[in-house]
Coordinates of C-alpha atoms and ligand atoms in Angstrom, one line a residue:
X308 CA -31.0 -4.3 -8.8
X309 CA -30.8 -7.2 -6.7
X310 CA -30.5 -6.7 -2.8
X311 CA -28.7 -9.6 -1.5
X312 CA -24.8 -9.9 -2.5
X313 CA -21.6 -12.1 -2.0
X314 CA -19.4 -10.7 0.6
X315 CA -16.3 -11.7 3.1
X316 CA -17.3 -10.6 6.1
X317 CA -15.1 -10.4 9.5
X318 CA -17.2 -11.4 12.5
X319 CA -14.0 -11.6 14.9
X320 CA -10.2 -12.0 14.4
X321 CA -9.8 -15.2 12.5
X322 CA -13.1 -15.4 11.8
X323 CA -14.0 -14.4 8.1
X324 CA -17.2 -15.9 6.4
X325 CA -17.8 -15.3 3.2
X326 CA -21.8 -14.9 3.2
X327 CA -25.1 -13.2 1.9
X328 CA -25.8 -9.7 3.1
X329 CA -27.9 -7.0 2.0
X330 CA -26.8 -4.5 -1.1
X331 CA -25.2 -1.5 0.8
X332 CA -28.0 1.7 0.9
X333 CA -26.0 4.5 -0.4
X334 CA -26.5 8.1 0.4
X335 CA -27.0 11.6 -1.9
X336 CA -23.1 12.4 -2.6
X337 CA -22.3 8.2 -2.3
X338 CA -22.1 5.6 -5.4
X339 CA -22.3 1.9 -5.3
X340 CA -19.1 0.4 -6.7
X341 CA -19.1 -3.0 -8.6
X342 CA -16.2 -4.3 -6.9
X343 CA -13.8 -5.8 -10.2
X344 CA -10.6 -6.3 -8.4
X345 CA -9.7 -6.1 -4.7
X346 CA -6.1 -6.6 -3.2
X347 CA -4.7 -8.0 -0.2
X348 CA -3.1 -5.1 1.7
X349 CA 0.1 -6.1 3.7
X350 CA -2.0 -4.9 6.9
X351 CA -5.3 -7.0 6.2
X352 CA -3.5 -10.6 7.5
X353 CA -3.1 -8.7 10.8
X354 CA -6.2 -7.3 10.9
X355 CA -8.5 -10.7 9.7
X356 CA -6.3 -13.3 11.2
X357 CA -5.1 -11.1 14.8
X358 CA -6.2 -7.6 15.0
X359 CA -9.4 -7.7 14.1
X360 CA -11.6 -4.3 12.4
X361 CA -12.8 -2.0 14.6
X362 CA -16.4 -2.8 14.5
X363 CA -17.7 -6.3 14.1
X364 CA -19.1 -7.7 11.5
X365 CA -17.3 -5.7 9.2
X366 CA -16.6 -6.2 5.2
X367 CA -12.6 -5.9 4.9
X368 CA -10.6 -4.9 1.5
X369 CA -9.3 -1.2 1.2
X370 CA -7.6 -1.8 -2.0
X371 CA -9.9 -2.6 -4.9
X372 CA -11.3 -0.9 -8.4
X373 CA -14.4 -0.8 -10.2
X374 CA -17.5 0.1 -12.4
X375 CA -20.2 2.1 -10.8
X376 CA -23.3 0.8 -10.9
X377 CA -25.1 2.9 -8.8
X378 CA -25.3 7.1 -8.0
X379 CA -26.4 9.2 -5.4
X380 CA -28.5 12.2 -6.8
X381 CA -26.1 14.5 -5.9
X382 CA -23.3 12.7 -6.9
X383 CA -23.3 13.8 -10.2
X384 CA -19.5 14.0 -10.8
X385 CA -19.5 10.3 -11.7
X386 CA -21.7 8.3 -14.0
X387 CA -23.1 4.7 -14.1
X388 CA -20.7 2.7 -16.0
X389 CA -17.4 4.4 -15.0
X390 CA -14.2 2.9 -14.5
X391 CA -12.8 3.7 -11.1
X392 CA -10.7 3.6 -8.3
X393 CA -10.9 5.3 -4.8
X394 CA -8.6 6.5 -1.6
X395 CA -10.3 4.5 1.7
X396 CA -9.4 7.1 3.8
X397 CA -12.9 9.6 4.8
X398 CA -12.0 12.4 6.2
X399 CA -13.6 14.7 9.2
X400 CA -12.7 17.8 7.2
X401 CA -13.1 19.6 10.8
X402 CA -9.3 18.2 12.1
X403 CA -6.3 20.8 12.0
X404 CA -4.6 17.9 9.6
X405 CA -7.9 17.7 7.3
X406 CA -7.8 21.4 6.9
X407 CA -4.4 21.4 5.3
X408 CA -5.4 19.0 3.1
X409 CA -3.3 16.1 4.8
X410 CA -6.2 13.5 5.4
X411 CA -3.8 11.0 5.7
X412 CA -3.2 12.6 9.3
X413 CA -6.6 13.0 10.0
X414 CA -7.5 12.3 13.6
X415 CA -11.3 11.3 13.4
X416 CA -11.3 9.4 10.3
X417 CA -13.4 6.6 8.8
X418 CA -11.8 3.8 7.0
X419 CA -13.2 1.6 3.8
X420 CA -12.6 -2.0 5.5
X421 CA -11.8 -1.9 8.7
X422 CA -13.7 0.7 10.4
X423 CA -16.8 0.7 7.5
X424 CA -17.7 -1.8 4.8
X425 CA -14.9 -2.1 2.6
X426 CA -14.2 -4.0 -1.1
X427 CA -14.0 -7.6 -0.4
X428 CA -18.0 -7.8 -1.6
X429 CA -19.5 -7.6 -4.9
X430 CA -20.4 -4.4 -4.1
X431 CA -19.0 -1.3 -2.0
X432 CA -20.6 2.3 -1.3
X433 CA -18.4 4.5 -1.0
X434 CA -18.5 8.9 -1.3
X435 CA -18.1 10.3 -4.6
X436 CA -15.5 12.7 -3.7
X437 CA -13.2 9.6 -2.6
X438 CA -13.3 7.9 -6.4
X439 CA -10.2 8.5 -8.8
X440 CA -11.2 7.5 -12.6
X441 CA -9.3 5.0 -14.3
X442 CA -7.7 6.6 -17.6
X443 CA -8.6 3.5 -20.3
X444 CA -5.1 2.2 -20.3
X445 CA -5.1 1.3 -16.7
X446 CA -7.4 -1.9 -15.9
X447 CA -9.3 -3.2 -12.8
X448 CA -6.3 -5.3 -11.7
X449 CA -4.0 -2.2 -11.6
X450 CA -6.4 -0.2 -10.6
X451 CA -6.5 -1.9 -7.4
X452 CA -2.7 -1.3 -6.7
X453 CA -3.4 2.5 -7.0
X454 CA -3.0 2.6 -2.7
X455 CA -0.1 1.0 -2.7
X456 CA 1.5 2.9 -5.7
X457 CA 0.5 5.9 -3.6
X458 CA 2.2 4.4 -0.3
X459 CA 5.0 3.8 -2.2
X460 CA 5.2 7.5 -3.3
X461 CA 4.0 9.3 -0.8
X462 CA 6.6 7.5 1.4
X463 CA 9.2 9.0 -0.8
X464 CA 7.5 12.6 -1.1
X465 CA 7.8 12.8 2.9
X466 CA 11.6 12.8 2.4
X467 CA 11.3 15.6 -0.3
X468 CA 11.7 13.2 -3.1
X469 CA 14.5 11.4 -4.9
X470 CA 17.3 13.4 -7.2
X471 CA 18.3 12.3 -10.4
X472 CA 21.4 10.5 -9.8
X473 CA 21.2 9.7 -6.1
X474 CA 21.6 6.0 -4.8
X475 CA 18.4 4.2 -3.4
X476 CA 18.3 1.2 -1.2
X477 CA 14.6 -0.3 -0.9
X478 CA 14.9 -3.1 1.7
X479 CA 11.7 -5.4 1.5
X480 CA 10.2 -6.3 -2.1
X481 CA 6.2 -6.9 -1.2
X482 CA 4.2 -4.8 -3.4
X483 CA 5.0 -1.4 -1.9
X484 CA 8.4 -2.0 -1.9
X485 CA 8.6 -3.0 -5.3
X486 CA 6.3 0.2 -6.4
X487 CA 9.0 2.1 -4.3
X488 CA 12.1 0.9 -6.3
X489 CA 9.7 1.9 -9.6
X490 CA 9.0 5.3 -8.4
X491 CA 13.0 5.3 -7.6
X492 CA 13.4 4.4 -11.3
X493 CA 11.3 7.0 -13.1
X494 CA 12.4 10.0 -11.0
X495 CA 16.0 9.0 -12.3
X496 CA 17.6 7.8 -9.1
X497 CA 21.2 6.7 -10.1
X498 CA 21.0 3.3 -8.8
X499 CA 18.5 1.5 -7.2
X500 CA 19.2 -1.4 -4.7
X501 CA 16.5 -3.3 -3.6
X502 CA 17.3 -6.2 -0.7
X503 CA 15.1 -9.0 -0.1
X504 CA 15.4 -12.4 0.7
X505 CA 12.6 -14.5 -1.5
X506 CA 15.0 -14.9 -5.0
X507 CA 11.8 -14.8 -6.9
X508 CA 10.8 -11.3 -5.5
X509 CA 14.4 -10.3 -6.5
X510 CA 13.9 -11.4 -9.9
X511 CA 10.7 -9.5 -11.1
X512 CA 12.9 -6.5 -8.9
X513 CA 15.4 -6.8 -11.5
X514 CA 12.4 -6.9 -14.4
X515 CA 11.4 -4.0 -13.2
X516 CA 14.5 -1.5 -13.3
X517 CA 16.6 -2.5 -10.2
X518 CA 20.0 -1.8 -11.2
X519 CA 21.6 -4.7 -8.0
X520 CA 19.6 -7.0 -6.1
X521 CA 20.6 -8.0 -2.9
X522 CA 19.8 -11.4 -1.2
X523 CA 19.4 -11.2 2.8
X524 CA 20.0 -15.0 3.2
X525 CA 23.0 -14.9 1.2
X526 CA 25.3 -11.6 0.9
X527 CA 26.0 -9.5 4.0
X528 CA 23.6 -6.5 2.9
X529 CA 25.6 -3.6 4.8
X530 CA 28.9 -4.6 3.1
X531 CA 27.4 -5.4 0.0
X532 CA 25.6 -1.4 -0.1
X533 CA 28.8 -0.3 0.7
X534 CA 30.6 -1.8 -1.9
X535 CA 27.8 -0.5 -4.6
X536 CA 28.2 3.1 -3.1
X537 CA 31.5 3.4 -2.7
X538 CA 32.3 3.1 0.6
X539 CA 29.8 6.0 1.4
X540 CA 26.0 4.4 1.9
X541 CA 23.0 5.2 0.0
X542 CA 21.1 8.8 -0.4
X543 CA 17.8 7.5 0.2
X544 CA 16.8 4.1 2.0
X545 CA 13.2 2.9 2.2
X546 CA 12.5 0.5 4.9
X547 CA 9.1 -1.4 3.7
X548 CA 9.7 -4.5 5.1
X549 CA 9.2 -4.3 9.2
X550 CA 11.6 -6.8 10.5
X551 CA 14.2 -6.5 12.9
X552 CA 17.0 -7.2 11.0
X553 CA 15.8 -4.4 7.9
X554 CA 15.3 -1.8 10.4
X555 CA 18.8 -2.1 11.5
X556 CA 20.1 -2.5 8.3
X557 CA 18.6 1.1 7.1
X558 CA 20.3 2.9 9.7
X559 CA 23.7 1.2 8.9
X560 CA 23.9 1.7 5.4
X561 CA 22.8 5.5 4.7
X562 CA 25.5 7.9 4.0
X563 CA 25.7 10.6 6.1
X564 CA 23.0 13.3 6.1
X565 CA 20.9 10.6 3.9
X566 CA 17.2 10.4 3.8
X567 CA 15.6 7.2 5.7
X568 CA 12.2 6.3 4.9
X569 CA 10.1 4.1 7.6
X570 CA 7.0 2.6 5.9
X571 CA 7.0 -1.0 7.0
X572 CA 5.3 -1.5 10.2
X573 CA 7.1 -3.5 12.9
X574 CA 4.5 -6.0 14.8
X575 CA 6.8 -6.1 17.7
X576 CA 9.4 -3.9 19.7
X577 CA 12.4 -2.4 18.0
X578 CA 15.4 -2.4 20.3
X579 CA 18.1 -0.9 18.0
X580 CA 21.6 -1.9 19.2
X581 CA 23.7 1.3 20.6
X582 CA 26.1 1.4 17.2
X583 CA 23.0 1.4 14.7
X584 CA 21.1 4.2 17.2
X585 CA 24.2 6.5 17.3
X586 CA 24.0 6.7 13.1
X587 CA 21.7 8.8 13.4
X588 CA 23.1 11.7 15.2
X589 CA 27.1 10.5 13.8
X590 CA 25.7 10.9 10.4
X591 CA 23.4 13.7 11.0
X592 CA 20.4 11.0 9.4
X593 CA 17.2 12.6 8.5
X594 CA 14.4 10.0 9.4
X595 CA 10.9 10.2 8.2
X596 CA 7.9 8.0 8.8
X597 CA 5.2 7.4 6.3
X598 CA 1.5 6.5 6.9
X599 CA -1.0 6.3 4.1
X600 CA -1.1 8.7 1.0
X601 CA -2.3 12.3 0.1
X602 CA -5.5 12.5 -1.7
X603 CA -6.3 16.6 -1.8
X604 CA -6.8 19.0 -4.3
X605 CA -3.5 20.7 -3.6
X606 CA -1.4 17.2 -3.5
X607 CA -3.4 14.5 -5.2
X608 CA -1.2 11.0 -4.9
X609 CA -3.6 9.2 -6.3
X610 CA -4.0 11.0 -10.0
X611 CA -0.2 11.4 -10.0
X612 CA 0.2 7.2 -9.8
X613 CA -2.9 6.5 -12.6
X614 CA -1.0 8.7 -14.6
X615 CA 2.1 6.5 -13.8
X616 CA 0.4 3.6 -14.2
X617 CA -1.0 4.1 -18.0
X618 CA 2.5 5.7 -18.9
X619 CA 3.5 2.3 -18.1
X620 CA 6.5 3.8 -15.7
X621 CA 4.9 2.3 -12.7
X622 CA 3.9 -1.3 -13.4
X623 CA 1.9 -2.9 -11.1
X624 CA 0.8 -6.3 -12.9
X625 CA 4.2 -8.3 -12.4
X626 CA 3.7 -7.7 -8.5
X627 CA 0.5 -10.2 -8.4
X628 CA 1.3 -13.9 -7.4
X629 CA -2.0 -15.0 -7.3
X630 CA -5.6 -14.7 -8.5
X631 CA -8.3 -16.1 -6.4
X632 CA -12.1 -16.1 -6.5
X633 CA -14.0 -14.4 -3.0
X634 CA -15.9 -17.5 -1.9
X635 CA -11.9 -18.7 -1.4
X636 CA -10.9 -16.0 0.8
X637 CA -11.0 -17.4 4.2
X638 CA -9.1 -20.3 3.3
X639 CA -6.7 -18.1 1.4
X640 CA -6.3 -15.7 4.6
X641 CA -5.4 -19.0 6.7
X642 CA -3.1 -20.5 4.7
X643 CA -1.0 -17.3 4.4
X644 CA -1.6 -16.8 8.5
X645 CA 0.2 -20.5 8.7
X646 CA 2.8 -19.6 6.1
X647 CA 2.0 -22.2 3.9
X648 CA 2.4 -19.9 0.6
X649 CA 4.9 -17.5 -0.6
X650 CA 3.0 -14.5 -2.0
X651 CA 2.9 -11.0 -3.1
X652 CA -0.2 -9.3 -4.5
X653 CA -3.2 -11.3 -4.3
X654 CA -6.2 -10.3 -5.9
X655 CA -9.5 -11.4 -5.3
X656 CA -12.7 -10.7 -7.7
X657 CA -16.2 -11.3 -6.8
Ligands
ZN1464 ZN1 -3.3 -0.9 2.3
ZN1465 ZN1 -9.8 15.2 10.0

């Protein structure tokens, strides 16, 4: 096998090259992934273009699928050849969290792409416990929304799930957000809202099973929720979007003693007006906040969505607006930084 390979590599915030670098070395229980597919998570702008990784240089991309092409002798689970996926997360396993099988609350954990090499590269090593297999009628491309799927999901786990029949508000159609109002759909939800304000977002929404799409710019989205649910509010909102205004908006629309579901990170301060604080306790609101997914053997997130995904009730493919090639990355990364393109999934392939 060759040594040298194509990779994006971070070298400070703003400053991604894509260059040569050596093959990664893997270890007894690791395999080498031939990297097929890799999406942009909504977090990787921050970290490339502001943030930055947590060591330097660093090879971002935590969402991405694969072929193996390499195994560690005692990785033996796994052969050359096979179709995969795999959760980013590592775990301690020594943490309180870790020992209940919660890794996504692990507190000493190690992180494909931003705290060790992760999938934007032609290849990524990565520990064979961590690797989902792709059944055959899931390919690379939707293999690599298998994290978000399972952000999406877990998100609505953490809230004790949705009930047949209930009404569900996702505010925010990126990909989780869309993979939310899915999920919403197959576990029966009565009627799904989703809010955004990019029409073409709402459209695909509507593809996908969304019973009424709201747009921000152009309906008043409390009244308009209201209106769909009777004067009541929803069941069950999902805030995925992190802006000001959406973060209001899911207090002020759930129906008393309803479920809201905080995924979307905010980058700045959230100063909630004294009305929208006061639903809460008036309403008796049961808030929950979301981080990552659960990839145990008790609570597996990750098989449950592959499942979803061949069953064709989660479908990932109408969420990706673009396709680009690695050696365009940078470039790519900048002109979303500057705004100059409207997007949703991207996925790049070595
Ligand atoms: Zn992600
Ligand atoms: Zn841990």
């Amino acid at each position: 096998m060759e040594e040298k390979m194509m990779a994006a590599v971070l070298h400070a915030p703003g400053d991604l090259r894509c260059e040569e670098v050596e093959v990664p070395k893997i270890g007894p229980n690791d395999v080498l992934l031939k990297v097929k597919a890799a999406g942009n998570c909504g977090s990787d702008l921050q970290r490339i273009m502001v943030e930055g990784t947590h060591v330097f240089p660093c090879i971002p991309g935590h969402e991405f699928s694969g072929e193996i092409a390499k195994i560690g002798e005692k990785a033996t689970s796994f052969k050359v050849g096979d179709r995969v996926t795999a959760y980013p997360l590592i775990p301690c396993m020594r943490c309180e969290w870790c020992l209940q099988g919660q890794y996504n609350l692990c507190e000493d954990y190690d992180y494909l792409g931003s705290r060790s090499h992760g999938a934007f590269a032609e290849y990524v090593k990565i520990p064979v416990v961590n690797l989902v297999r792709l059944p055959k009628e899931v390919d690379f491309d939707e293999g690599a929304m298998t994290d978000p799927a399972c952000v999406a999901l877990h998100g609505i786990k953490r809230a004790g799930g949705i009930r047949p029949g209930q009404s569900v508000v996702i505010l925010g159609t990126g990909p989780i957000g869309m993979l939310a109002c899915q999920w919403a759909v197959a576990m029966g939800a009565g009627k799904v809202v989703a809010v955004d304000i990019i029409e073409d977002k709402l459209k695909i929404a509507r593809e996908l099973g969304v019973d009424v799409c709201i747009n921000a710019e152009k309906e008043d989205v409390v009244e308009k929720v209201m209106e769909e649910t009777k004067g009541k509010g929803a069941d069950v909102v999902m805030e995925t979007a992190g802006s000001t205004a959406t973060q209001r908006q899911s207090l002020l629309i759930a129906r008393k003693r309803a479920k809201v579901i905080l995924i979307g990170r905010s980058y700045s301060d959230v100063l909630l007006p004294d009305e929208v604080f006061t639903r809460i306790f008036r309403r008796e609101l049961e808030v929950y906040g979301a981080v990552n997914s659960n990839f145990s053997p008790l609570d597996n997130e990750w098989k449950i969505s592959v499942q979803f995904m061949a069953a064709r009730a989660i479908k990932a493919k109408p969420l990706i607006s673009h396709r680009v090639k690695l050696e365009d990355i940078a470039e790519t990364f900048k002109k979303m930084y500057e705004g100059k393109m409207i997007y949703n999934k991207i996925i790049f392939s070595p």
